[in-house]
Amino acid sequence: MTSAEVYWEVHAFLAYEARLLDEERYPEWLDLFCDDAHYWVPGVENRGRADTEGSYAPSRMAYFDDTLDDLRRRVVRFTAPTAWAEDPATRHLHVVSNIEVEDTDTAGELLVRSVIVNHRGQGDIDSATLYGRREDVLRRTPEGLRIARRLVVLRHAVLPAKNINTFF
Amino acid sequence: MTTGTDPELLSLCGLDDGWLDRRVFWDQAVYELELERIFARCWLFVAHESQLPKPGSFLTTWMGEDNVLVVRRRDGSIGAYLNSCPHRGNRVCTAEAGTARGFVCNYHGWSFGLDGTLNGVHESAAYGREPTFDQARLGLTPVARLDTYKGLVFATFDPDAPPLRDYLGEFTYYLDVMLDNDAGGTEFAGGSIKSVLGCNWKIAAENFAGDALHAGWTHASGAEAMIGRGVAELGADDADSYHVNAHGHCWEFNLDGVGNAATLGDKRIMNYLRENQERVAERLGELRARMVGSISSVNVFPNFSFLPGQNTFRTWQPKGPHRTELHTWVLVNRNAPPEVKDAWRKGAMMTFSPSGVFEMDDGENWELATRSNQGVVTRRQRLYYGLGSDTAIDHPELPGNVHRGQINDANQRAFYRRWSQLLRAATWDDLEKTR
Amino acid sequence: MRSDVTDRGCRTVLCRLADVPPGRMLRVVTEEAGPVLVANVDGTVHVTDDTCTHAEASLSDGDLEGDRVVCPVHWAEFDLASGRPLCFPATRPLTVYPAAVEDGHVVAHLAPSAQEASS
């Protein structure tokens, strides 16, 4: 258990981060990551309970398996004037809930679990809603909390969407 | 009311002059006929052998709207069966992949072996008293035929389909660019990504069959992200590039060697391709060695596509006339160094996956190109497919129907011509006559 | 397999030990007890009924996993030493016969009294 103060600090950080994504403020969002960050959203397979390989693994295909440089590349596309699918703008909603905060064995690092709901309204009538569980390692830096590691496990084996033109 | 058997539609009045009837993307009756005459007859890609490494390995996939269970049997051979219990029709395998001793239906406990035979039932005494119960005849329904080509597993529901080698025909010359550029053969990197597009499956398939044109426009932002500039112009008069097709299978390409691969933005991949170029040339000849990672795209008729260089392999699974389920994998050479294989896994993810900077801009185009046909008047307006009408050439080396120039609609026309021939032909023999 | 069976009083010689190396199973059809299963678990030989108590499958077609046999039809599992059913769908135990290795042969007591004693 962490103090109410730390919990509140993490909560405020995640809410702020979600608002940056809702408002497509991608360069500011990238500033919330540590230089050595790993951002991983594995592909989820529909496998049996007894299957020792599990529904996702580092060696398998992923939606994101990114370093900070990889994330920057994606942001270049988002912000390019020729990113046709971004105009008209997607109507993003990033919901973060079920937040749990734990100390870790590493000084200055917190393990933060949360649930995300990501809704996107696109064009006239299109929308997509994705659900997932998130596990972050947040690190204390002189600039404040920063994301050192993020794992998002989506609750979908077949993504109910044509793309993921956002971050989680 | 039904247009599915409208001969004018199925011959696509005007395709030879470069026009396509929009009803092919919209009509339910056309779609039903596609399921019968294309997906229940053609050879369809179902797996890469590497996905079934040992006896008991299985995966489930689609052949048209039929769910199919593909299994490595105890004797090492591969089988494929309808994933539906002959008792009440329930799926007998509910996982997408894994390893199993066999498959027991959750409904009444009918148990099937890896070879599809019914091995036993729950409450067997009751069945034992029943003269109509013939256990030997109640196995899972197998596909009509299954065969492989250099690691790729194909199956057909039609016992009268030509052998796979004939179905692919001279297109194997091109397939070898990806499947046989290294002595060790190929494998799929782990896992698969599946997503849903609100488009007709053919819009995606024809894009991979021939649409080099869209790359520079649709994907300008993706190219900016990955290589820091736009896609090179591909349509110069003297461009050394081609549309080739055979039996409806299509490959558009230039000979720049690494243009597609470069979009992955990973030096390890570029170095691997360069280091191997000479060896590949010894294996496949100079020309095909320059196709391994070049700006190109491919569709194996009807719905199996890939991109040399990015190495994304995918099927467009039909889910009604206006919906497609996309399954993707990444192909690598088995003998490539582990870090190169992983670079390709990541590179395909960064470019051509639902989160990829290229694929991100395809879906909306295809969805709206499908949906606009909902309008009855819109649907009456034919679509222009006329580029490259006089580009057919004889080439000393390249087999099949060869067209000069990558900015071309020749392959798309060939795709729809094959499509229309199959829809009109009641039998494979009739198909030969409609050529 | 029938020809391998030789009567020696109330004991039955089922097979040569060499026919069932460690980790392997063998089905032997006997006059006294019908088809029986000979299983070699790391050098210890167990003899049980071969027919699954759930749905008539031959356990010899199944898998030997450690000291358990797994039925090939519905994956019922039995402990080979005791015959105890370990999971769904089996509920009734497997009959276990006292067995020994003598002169390189697997020998079991298949008489009804022996069956009752073991179950």
XYZ file of C-alpha atoms in Angstrom:
722
model
C 0.000 0.000 0.000
C 1.118 3.499 -0.718
C 0.074 6.700 0.937
C -3.065 8.541 -0.126
C -0.821 11.338 -1.275
C 1.145 9.123 -3.666
C -2.041 7.457 -4.860
C -3.544 10.819 -5.636
C -0.400 11.932 -7.419
C -0.509 8.846 -9.657
C -4.211 9.312 -10.293
C -3.668 12.917 -11.355
C -0.749 11.883 -13.571
C -2.803 9.230 -15.398
C -5.769 11.576 -15.823
C -3.481 14.244 -17.267
C -1.891 11.720 -19.606
C -5.313 10.546 -20.800
C -6.324 14.141 -21.523
C -3.163 14.713 -23.574
C -4.152 11.705 -25.708
C -7.779 12.851 -25.991
C -6.492 16.200 -27.231
C -3.865 14.580 -29.516
C -1.051 16.498 -27.794
C 1.406 13.805 -28.826
C 4.736 15.619 -28.367
C 3.739 16.487 -24.790
C 2.623 12.885 -24.282
C 6.026 11.613 -25.442
C 7.629 13.844 -22.801
C 5.982 11.670 -20.143
C 8.202 8.706 -21.076
C 11.664 7.832 -19.785
C 14.383 7.552 -22.432
C 14.632 3.796 -21.822
C 10.872 3.237 -21.900
C 9.326 0.065 -23.274
C 5.742 0.317 -24.522
C 4.186 -3.061 -25.226
C 0.697 -3.986 -26.448
C 0.940 -7.659 -27.382
C -1.373 -9.437 -29.792
C -3.781 -11.586 -27.786
C -4.540 -15.094 -28.967
C -7.596 -17.154 -28.090
C -5.866 -20.171 -26.551
C -7.017 -22.876 -24.144
C -6.438 -22.621 -20.384
C -4.159 -25.663 -20.411
C -2.010 -24.154 -23.172
C 1.310 -23.424 -21.516
C 2.203 -20.909 -24.226
C -0.320 -18.427 -22.874
C -2.350 -15.898 -24.821
C 0.545 -13.502 -25.410
C 4.340 -13.566 -25.296
C 7.271 -11.247 -26.081
C 8.315 -13.275 -29.120
C 4.923 -13.029 -30.774
C 3.290 -10.400 -32.917
C 2.220 -7.222 -31.186
C 0.340 -4.000 -31.829
C 3.133 -2.075 -30.119
C 6.522 -3.339 -28.939
C 8.134 0.053 -28.905
C 11.105 1.989 -27.712
C 10.734 5.724 -27.285
C 12.181 6.162 -30.799
C 9.503 3.881 -32.220
C 6.802 5.913 -30.470
C 8.316 9.088 -31.937
C 8.054 7.585 -35.422
C 4.382 6.912 -34.915
C 3.869 10.481 -33.781
C 5.508 11.728 -36.991
C 2.707 10.019 -38.923
C -0.023 11.326 -36.611
C 1.163 14.875 -37.032
C 1.865 14.730 -40.787
C -0.566 16.838 -42.838
C -0.907 13.837 -45.189
C -2.250 11.496 -42.469
C -5.583 11.336 -44.256
C -7.315 9.090 -41.739
C -6.719 11.771 -39.080
C -8.824 14.377 -40.880
C -11.555 14.947 -39.842
C -10.119 14.364 -36.410
C -10.879 11.241 -34.429
C -12.997 11.921 -31.343
C -10.916 10.238 -28.660
C -11.933 9.274 -25.162
C -9.369 7.623 -22.913
C -10.923 6.322 -19.692
C -8.583 5.115 -16.932
C -10.008 3.322 -13.921
C -9.402 0.651 -11.216
C -6.068 2.268 -10.357
C -3.828 0.397 -7.907
C -0.427 1.675 -6.799
C 2.353 -0.425 -5.285
C 5.927 0.277 -4.282
C 8.547 -1.816 -6.057
C 11.959 -3.132 -5.043
C 13.524 -0.342 -7.074
C 13.732 2.941 -5.242
C 11.720 5.643 -6.946
C 9.677 3.250 -9.068
C 5.986 2.485 -8.626
C 3.988 -0.368 -10.065
C 0.648 0.989 -11.244
C -2.183 -1.213 -12.454
C -5.243 0.168 -14.178
C -8.094 -0.636 -16.518
C -8.559 1.319 -19.722
C -11.491 1.932 -21.992
C -10.607 3.584 -25.265
C -13.415 4.977 -27.353
C -12.911 6.540 -30.765
C -15.575 8.220 -32.818
C -14.556 8.570 -36.459
C -16.085 10.120 -39.540
C -19.850 10.408 -39.436
C -21.039 7.168 -37.867
C -17.987 5.036 -37.110
C -16.794 4.174 -33.669
C -14.596 1.629 -31.982
C -14.309 0.790 -28.302
C -11.369 -1.162 -26.976
C -10.878 -2.534 -23.475
C -7.701 -3.537 -21.722
C -5.732 -3.928 -18.545
C -2.631 -1.875 -18.079
C 0.478 -2.350 -15.984
C 2.871 0.580 -15.718
C 6.147 1.176 -14.001
C 6.288 4.875 -13.127
C 9.615 6.403 -12.178
C 10.238 9.495 -10.088
C 12.423 11.986 -11.943
C 13.334 15.612 -11.300
C 10.582 16.488 -13.834
C 8.001 14.424 -11.961
C 6.552 10.965 -12.602
C 7.578 9.398 -15.918
C 6.552 6.140 -17.619
C 9.408 3.615 -17.634
C 7.424 0.617 -18.767
C 3.895 0.025 -19.975
C 2.070 -3.207 -20.779
C -1.457 -3.077 -22.154
C -3.261 -6.399 -22.543
C -6.330 -5.862 -24.689
C -9.447 -7.925 -24.057
C -9.823 -8.793 -27.733
C -8.471 -11.733 -29.750
C -9.935 -10.226 -32.925
C -9.530 -6.461 -32.691
C -13.024 -5.000 -33.185
C -11.602 -2.120 -35.210
C -9.856 -1.399 -38.499
C -6.905 0.261 -36.845
C -5.453 1.670 -33.657
C -4.882 5.319 -34.523
C -4.231 6.225 -30.932
C -2.156 5.216 -27.911
C -3.354 3.665 -24.671
C -34.458 -9.006 -57.885
C -31.359 -11.099 -57.502
C -28.379 -9.892 -59.410
C -26.185 -12.796 -58.388
C -26.776 -14.666 -61.601
C -27.122 -11.637 -63.848
C -24.834 -12.604 -66.739
C -24.172 -8.998 -67.595
C -22.959 -8.272 -64.088
C -20.849 -11.370 -63.827
C -19.146 -10.673 -67.109
C -18.581 -7.181 -65.671
C -19.714 -5.441 -68.815
C -16.908 -3.202 -69.862
C -14.068 -4.711 -67.847
C -12.064 -5.078 -71.041
C -12.540 -1.364 -71.641
C -11.610 -0.618 -68.049
C -14.933 -0.393 -66.223
C -16.183 -2.326 -63.224
C -19.741 -2.754 -61.995
C -20.049 -1.565 -58.379
C -22.599 -4.237 -57.501
C -19.704 -6.687 -57.096
C -18.954 -4.912 -53.805
C -22.469 -4.670 -52.462
C -24.986 -7.335 -53.477
C -25.780 -10.101 -51.020
C -26.617 -12.458 -53.912
C -23.212 -11.894 -55.493
C -21.614 -12.559 -52.122
C -23.507 -15.827 -51.659
C -22.354 -16.932 -55.095
C -18.751 -16.054 -54.191
C -18.956 -18.345 -51.164
C -20.242 -21.177 -53.358
C -18.137 -20.759 -56.445
C -14.923 -19.193 -55.183
C -14.402 -20.007 -51.502
C -15.933 -23.508 -51.675
C -13.930 -24.322 -54.830
C -10.562 -22.561 -54.940
C -7.387 -23.569 -53.160
C -7.236 -21.370 -50.058
C -4.264 -20.633 -47.821
C -4.861 -22.190 -44.390
C -1.487 -22.279 -42.610
C 2.278 -22.157 -42.782
C 3.793 -25.524 -41.918
C 5.833 -23.867 -39.161
C 2.595 -23.100 -37.304
C 2.120 -26.854 -36.858
C 5.517 -27.911 -35.492
C 4.626 -31.279 -33.936
C 1.916 -33.954 -33.823
C -1.105 -32.468 -32.071
C -0.331 -28.892 -33.146
C -3.489 -27.281 -34.426
C -4.990 -23.987 -35.515
C -8.445 -22.909 -36.550
C -9.073 -20.663 -39.522
C -11.631 -19.828 -42.169
C -12.253 -21.121 -45.661
C -14.940 -18.693 -46.784
C -17.365 -18.638 -43.877
C -16.561 -22.258 -43.013
C -14.496 -22.626 -39.855
C -11.742 -25.164 -40.384
C -9.508 -27.059 -37.990
C -5.984 -27.623 -39.333
C -4.000 -30.304 -37.526
C -0.592 -31.985 -37.557
C -1.510 -35.669 -37.317
C 0.377 -38.376 -35.442
C 2.070 -39.565 -38.634
C 3.371 -36.025 -39.265
C 0.988 -35.274 -42.121
C -1.368 -32.290 -42.040
C -5.146 -32.635 -42.077
C -7.949 -30.092 -42.235
C -11.566 -30.639 -41.231
C -14.742 -28.668 -40.812
C -14.703 -27.513 -37.213
C -18.238 -28.711 -36.628
C -19.449 -31.796 -34.799
C -21.504 -34.171 -37.000
C -23.875 -34.683 -34.062
C -25.396 -31.242 -33.412
C -22.991 -29.011 -35.340
C -21.155 -27.361 -32.438
C -17.529 -26.310 -32.888
C -15.282 -29.079 -31.613
C -12.263 -26.800 -31.180
C -12.792 -23.387 -29.588
C -9.171 -22.191 -29.428
C -7.390 -20.488 -32.326
C -4.169 -22.444 -31.896
C -2.397 -24.816 -29.547
C -1.547 -28.473 -29.031
C -4.088 -31.200 -28.378
C -4.398 -34.970 -28.095
C -7.663 -34.711 -29.995
C -10.871 -32.714 -29.878
C -13.859 -33.408 -27.643
C -17.089 -31.595 -28.393
C -18.264 -29.649 -25.336
C -21.909 -30.350 -26.109
C -22.257 -34.161 -25.791
C -18.704 -35.405 -25.462
C -18.125 -36.802 -28.931
C -14.373 -37.271 -29.198
C -12.362 -36.912 -32.397
C -8.780 -37.942 -33.057
C -6.138 -35.827 -34.776
C -7.111 -37.696 -37.948
C -10.713 -36.515 -37.579
C -12.173 -39.941 -36.779
C -14.814 -40.304 -34.092
C -12.941 -42.195 -31.376
C -15.703 -42.462 -28.828
C -18.728 -40.900 -27.222
C -20.030 -40.229 -23.736
C -22.805 -42.707 -22.735
C -21.412 -45.111 -25.290
C -23.721 -47.944 -24.204
C -26.751 -46.068 -25.547
C -25.155 -45.592 -28.960
C -24.038 -49.239 -28.927
C -27.694 -50.316 -28.924
C -28.478 -48.123 -31.942
C -28.265 -49.842 -35.351
C -28.160 -46.471 -37.157
C -25.075 -45.321 -35.256
C -22.051 -46.014 -37.436
C -19.055 -44.590 -35.594
C -16.769 -45.062 -38.590
C -18.913 -42.696 -40.689
C -19.263 -39.939 -38.128
C -15.841 -38.344 -38.194
C -15.148 -34.662 -38.838
C -15.672 -33.756 -42.490
C -12.258 -33.386 -44.130
C -11.467 -30.853 -46.839
C -11.457 -32.407 -50.312
C -7.722 -31.941 -50.727
C -4.784 -30.415 -48.916
C -1.363 -29.717 -50.334
C 1.650 -27.561 -49.620
C 3.857 -25.317 -51.665
C 7.251 -24.623 -50.056
C 5.902 -24.289 -46.540
C 2.503 -22.806 -47.363
C -0.462 -25.082 -46.698
C -3.468 -24.784 -48.980
C -6.768 -26.646 -48.944
C -9.825 -26.886 -51.180
C -13.355 -28.114 -50.546
C -13.726 -29.113 -54.192
C -12.631 -32.635 -55.191
C -12.708 -31.502 -58.833
C -10.315 -28.585 -58.313
C -7.114 -28.861 -60.339
C -3.989 -29.918 -58.421
C -2.449 -27.081 -56.366
C 0.557 -26.916 -58.722
C -1.785 -26.319 -61.659
C -3.912 -23.868 -59.682
C -0.790 -21.801 -58.975
C 0.671 -22.552 -62.409
C 3.525 -20.351 -63.535
C 2.912 -18.091 -60.520
C 5.209 -20.397 -58.526
C 8.076 -18.730 -60.382
C 7.180 -15.548 -58.501
C 6.233 -17.191 -55.184
C 9.754 -18.568 -54.992
C 11.013 -15.004 -54.584
C 9.616 -15.119 -51.056
C 9.468 -18.835 -50.308
C 12.740 -20.071 -51.740
C 15.304 -17.276 -51.626
C 17.236 -19.154 -48.940
C 18.135 -22.840 -48.630
C 16.559 -23.082 -45.169
C 13.091 -22.125 -46.365
C 10.724 -19.959 -44.374
C 8.648 -19.844 -41.214
C 6.099 -17.559 -39.622
C 7.256 -15.472 -36.685
C 5.153 -16.224 -33.611
C 1.516 -15.290 -33.250
C -0.968 -13.558 -35.445
C -2.926 -10.307 -35.378
C -6.594 -10.228 -36.320
C -8.796 -7.225 -36.949
C -12.035 -6.255 -38.636
C -12.599 -3.979 -41.612
C -15.989 -2.736 -42.740
C -15.147 -3.351 -46.386
C -15.750 -5.890 -49.124
C -12.920 -8.452 -49.145
C -12.153 -7.821 -52.821
C -11.296 -4.160 -52.257
C -8.444 -5.285 -50.014
C -7.408 -8.180 -52.256
C -7.308 -6.042 -55.428
C -5.260 -3.436 -53.573
C -2.541 -6.004 -52.935
C -2.989 -7.488 -56.419
C -1.931 -4.352 -58.196
C -2.369 -1.022 -56.478
C 1.117 0.492 -56.422
C -0.593 3.754 -57.290
C -2.058 4.331 -53.842
C 1.289 3.947 -52.063
C 2.586 7.411 -52.807
C -0.696 9.121 -51.951
C -2.454 7.100 -49.229
C 0.783 6.313 -47.436
C 2.623 9.613 -47.705
C 2.426 10.070 -43.928
C 3.625 6.541 -43.193
C 6.627 6.960 -45.485
C 7.378 10.283 -43.799
C 7.395 8.520 -40.410
C 9.548 5.566 -41.448
C 11.988 6.949 -44.021
C 11.641 10.680 -43.577
C 10.316 11.359 -47.066
C 7.490 10.376 -49.378
C 7.248 7.265 -51.547
C 9.323 7.600 -54.717
C 7.318 8.260 -57.904
C 6.763 4.939 -59.584
C 5.144 5.868 -62.873
C 7.971 7.197 -65.043
C 7.808 6.166 -68.709
C 10.995 4.156 -68.427
C 10.318 2.661 -64.980
C 11.646 -0.886 -64.757
C 8.476 -2.221 -63.188
C 5.704 -4.687 -63.961
C 2.253 -6.037 -63.373
C 2.318 -9.811 -63.804
C -0.512 -12.270 -63.305
C -1.387 -15.908 -63.884
C -4.718 -17.635 -63.158
C -5.851 -14.529 -61.275
C -2.793 -14.489 -58.998
C -1.159 -11.076 -59.191
C 2.217 -9.502 -58.392
C 3.088 -5.860 -59.032
C 6.718 -4.880 -58.549
C 9.693 -2.859 -59.511
C 13.275 -4.060 -59.406
C 14.737 -1.711 -56.798
C 15.532 -4.676 -54.527
C 14.840 -3.061 -51.184
C 12.179 -0.350 -51.574
C 9.559 -2.086 -49.429
C 12.103 -3.370 -46.927
C 13.498 0.137 -46.451
C 10.173 1.303 -45.018
C 10.802 -0.854 -41.963
C 13.563 1.580 -41.055
C 15.838 -1.113 -39.648
C 19.484 -1.460 -40.687
C 19.612 -5.106 -39.638
C 17.060 -5.972 -42.313
C 18.768 -3.896 -44.993
C 22.131 -5.468 -44.171
C 20.654 -8.945 -44.253
C 19.138 -8.347 -47.688
C 22.331 -6.811 -49.083
C 24.559 -9.524 -47.666
C 22.326 -12.181 -49.195
C 21.693 -10.575 -52.561
C 24.479 -12.437 -54.320
C 23.466 -15.796 -52.898
C 19.835 -15.145 -53.815
C 20.925 -14.247 -57.351
C 22.736 -17.582 -57.633
C 19.574 -19.295 -56.476
C 16.873 -17.397 -58.358
C 18.739 -15.349 -60.979
C 19.538 -11.620 -61.043
C 16.033 -10.495 -61.861
C 14.220 -12.288 -59.067
C 16.969 -11.392 -56.606
C 15.956 -7.772 -57.194
C 12.332 -8.561 -56.252
C 12.974 -9.903 -52.745
C 12.420 -6.608 -50.927
C 11.358 -4.306 -53.727
C 8.368 -1.985 -53.912
C 5.734 -4.575 -54.650
C 2.547 -6.279 -53.509
C 0.934 -9.627 -54.159
C -2.409 -11.386 -54.050
C -2.773 -15.139 -54.484
C -6.328 -15.641 -55.700
C -8.689 -15.232 -54.047
C -7.794 -13.718 -50.663
C -4.183 -14.417 -49.648
C -1.931 -11.358 -49.847
C 1.577 -10.371 -48.901
C 4.162 -7.644 -49.228
C 7.725 -8.648 -50.126
C 10.141 -6.660 -47.981
C 7.688 -5.855 -45.218
C 6.971 -9.609 -45.149
C 3.424 -9.167 -43.897
C 1.325 -12.170 -44.969
C -2.421 -11.982 -44.617
C -5.805 -13.364 -45.500
C -8.943 -11.299 -46.113
C -11.679 -13.489 -44.641
C -15.131 -12.662 -45.991
C -17.770 -11.909 -43.362
C -20.622 -10.751 -45.537
C -20.383 -8.398 -48.523
C -19.444 -5.411 -46.361
C -17.214 -6.911 -43.719
C -13.775 -8.526 -43.748
C -11.734 -10.142 -40.997
C -8.043 -9.546 -41.530
C -5.565 -12.146 -40.266
C -1.860 -11.263 -40.469
C 1.426 -13.064 -39.935
C 5.090 -12.270 -40.548
C 7.225 -14.451 -42.827
C 10.946 -14.842 -42.172
C 13.672 -17.046 -43.524
C 14.197 -19.905 -41.092
C 17.972 -19.523 -41.198
C 17.964 -15.754 -40.680
C 19.696 -14.624 -37.478
C 17.267 -14.291 -34.535
C 17.756 -10.514 -34.344
C 16.857 -10.197 -38.035
C 13.725 -12.272 -37.560
C 12.750 -10.089 -34.622
C 13.447 -6.941 -36.613
C 10.956 -8.175 -39.228
C 8.369 -9.006 -36.561
C 8.676 -5.466 -35.249
C 8.961 -3.873 -38.676
C 5.739 -5.454 -39.941
C 4.082 -4.267 -36.729
C 5.290 -0.683 -37.220
C 4.117 -0.549 -40.841
C 1.414 -3.071 -41.755
C -0.635 -4.000 -38.717
C -3.702 -2.237 -37.271
C -1.312 0.076 -35.414
C 1.103 0.317 -38.362
C 1.820 3.738 -39.799
C 0.957 2.536 -43.325
C -2.034 0.315 -42.677
C -3.602 3.044 -40.534
C -4.606 4.935 -43.673
C -5.923 1.995 -45.725
C -8.950 0.959 -43.709
C -11.017 4.092 -43.992
C -10.544 4.272 -47.770
C -11.656 0.688 -48.210
C -14.602 1.015 -45.855
C -15.934 4.140 -47.533
C -15.270 2.724 -51.019
C -17.534 -0.168 -49.972
C -20.168 1.815 -48.147
C -20.757 4.407 -50.853
C -22.279 1.631 -52.981
C -25.250 1.509 -50.658
C -26.751 4.316 -52.761
C -28.802 2.874 -55.596
C -27.834 5.655 -57.957
C -24.224 5.628 -56.861
C -24.231 1.906 -57.489
C -25.251 2.470 -61.110
C -22.078 4.438 -61.793
C -19.314 2.182 -63.045
C -15.798 2.470 -61.662
C -12.757 3.279 -63.768
C -10.165 0.486 -63.961
C -8.585 1.545 -67.231
C -4.909 2.229 -66.499
C -2.353 0.406 -68.621
C -4.767 -0.849 -71.264
C -1.997 -1.313 -73.837
C 0.904 -2.321 -71.597
C 0.942 -6.073 -72.264
C 4.378 -7.254 -73.322
C 6.300 -10.426 -73.988
C 9.196 -10.693 -71.592
C 12.146 -13.020 -72.180
C 12.253 -14.123 -68.561
C 8.995 -13.343 -66.774
C 6.223 -15.961 -67.153
C 2.466 -15.374 -67.103
C 0.689 -12.270 -68.376
C 3.245 -9.483 -68.185
C 2.471 -5.784 -68.332
C 5.038 -3.036 -68.315
C 4.644 -0.459 -65.568
C 3.678 -0.713 -61.953
C 1.210 2.185 -62.089
C -1.337 0.051 -63.817
C -4.774 -1.551 -63.449
C -3.835 -4.657 -65.448
C -3.622 -6.938 -62.412
C -6.860 -5.642 -60.951
C -8.593 -6.375 -64.261
C -7.036 -9.863 -64.249
C -8.251 -10.401 -60.683
C -11.848 -9.485 -61.562
C -11.709 -11.433 -64.822
C -10.761 -14.574 -62.899
C -13.417 -13.749 -60.306
C -16.074 -13.384 -62.964
C -15.015 -16.563 -64.773
C -15.306 -18.554 -61.559
C -18.710 -17.101 -60.725
C -20.073 -17.899 -64.164
C -18.564 -21.375 -64.467
C -20.539 -24.172 -62.836
C -17.553 -26.536 -63.108
C -13.786 -26.294 -63.479
C -14.189 -27.633 -67.013
C -16.554 -24.763 -67.818
C -13.973 -22.399 -66.414
C -11.398 -23.512 -68.931
C -13.932 -22.745 -71.675
C -14.606 -19.195 -70.457
C -11.004 -18.108 -70.862
C -1.108 -60.976 -28.103
C -3.200 -63.999 -27.197
C -0.360 -66.329 -28.040
C 1.885 -64.626 -25.495
C -0.349 -65.603 -22.635
C 0.623 -68.730 -20.769
C -1.119 -70.084 -17.715
C 0.941 -70.939 -14.652
C -1.624 -71.856 -12.085
C -3.449 -68.762 -10.899
C -0.762 -66.506 -12.309
C -0.668 -65.347 -15.908
C 2.446 -64.459 -17.838
C 1.451 -61.405 -19.845
C 4.536 -60.469 -21.847
C 8.271 -60.102 -21.725
C 9.492 -57.140 -19.729
C 11.445 -56.112 -22.823
C 8.121 -55.642 -24.614
C 7.258 -52.810 -22.199
C 10.261 -50.544 -21.649
C 9.970 -47.674 -19.147
C 7.404 -45.091 -20.258
C 5.531 -47.564 -22.474
C 2.229 -49.412 -22.273
C 0.989 -52.640 -23.819
C -2.452 -54.179 -24.258
C -2.691 -57.930 -23.588
C -5.907 -59.866 -24.119
C -6.359 -62.549 -21.425
C -8.819 -65.341 -20.889
C -9.268 -64.520 -17.209
C -9.778 -60.770 -17.296
C -10.195 -59.751 -20.925
C -7.917 -56.975 -22.207
C -5.449 -55.749 -19.582
C -2.986 -52.903 -19.647
C 0.677 -53.419 -18.799
C 2.393 -50.125 -18.009
C 6.031 -49.549 -17.096
C 6.461 -46.481 -14.875
C 10.186 -45.911 -14.468
C 10.844 -49.640 -14.047
C 7.784 -50.402 -11.902
C 5.270 -52.526 -13.789
C 1.536 -51.982 -13.251
C -1.234 -54.182 -14.611
C -4.800 -52.846 -14.794
C -7.906 -53.316 -16.885
C -7.327 -51.821 -20.325
C -10.866 -50.561 -20.887
C -11.627 -47.102 -19.571
C -14.386 -47.224 -16.959
C -16.106 -44.281 -18.644
C -16.695 -45.077 -22.299
C -15.081 -48.293 -23.443
C -11.877 -46.919 -24.927
C -8.631 -48.893 -24.861
C -6.309 -47.106 -22.446
C -3.309 -48.591 -24.238
C -4.075 -46.128 -27.074
C -3.822 -43.255 -24.592
C -0.847 -41.526 -23.035
C 1.301 -42.612 -20.121
C 2.051 -39.444 -18.164
C 4.204 -40.139 -15.114
C 2.307 -42.611 -12.980
C -1.026 -41.850 -14.687
C -2.687 -43.205 -17.788
C -4.724 -40.750 -19.869
C -7.654 -42.146 -21.838
C -7.406 -41.367 -25.582
C -11.091 -40.541 -25.943
C -12.179 -38.113 -23.210
C -8.830 -37.620 -21.394
C -9.970 -39.324 -18.185
C -6.939 -40.034 -15.985
C -6.270 -42.956 -13.653
C -3.571 -43.561 -11.071
C -1.930 -46.788 -12.266
C -0.878 -48.028 -8.817
C -4.322 -47.722 -7.230
C -6.659 -47.513 -10.241
C -8.175 -44.367 -8.733
C -9.933 -42.041 -11.221
C -8.273 -38.622 -11.094
C -10.555 -36.417 -13.165
C -13.773 -36.011 -15.127
C -15.342 -37.937 -16.805
C -14.162 -41.092 -15.010
C -15.859 -41.853 -11.698
C -15.298 -45.595 -11.236
C -11.837 -46.975 -10.433
C -9.843 -49.146 -12.768
C -9.283 -52.723 -11.582
C -5.648 -53.226 -10.602
C -3.994 -56.662 -10.655
C -1.051 -57.661 -8.459
C 1.915 -57.989 -10.779
C 5.595 -58.856 -10.649
C 8.553 -59.394 -12.937
C 9.864 -62.972 -12.924
C 12.650 -64.219 -15.164
C 12.255 -61.247 -17.450
C 8.499 -61.742 -17.798
C 5.571 -59.725 -16.492
C 3.377 -61.965 -14.391
C 0.014 -61.002 -12.868
C -2.657 -62.519 -10.678
C -5.817 -62.193 -12.730
C -8.028 -64.522 -10.669
C -11.341 -63.025 -9.492
C -10.197 -63.203 -5.865
C -7.109 -61.203 -6.739
C -9.286 -58.609 -8.519
C -11.473 -58.191 -5.478
C -8.463 -57.893 -3.229
C -7.052 -55.063 -5.292
C -10.209 -53.002 -5.709
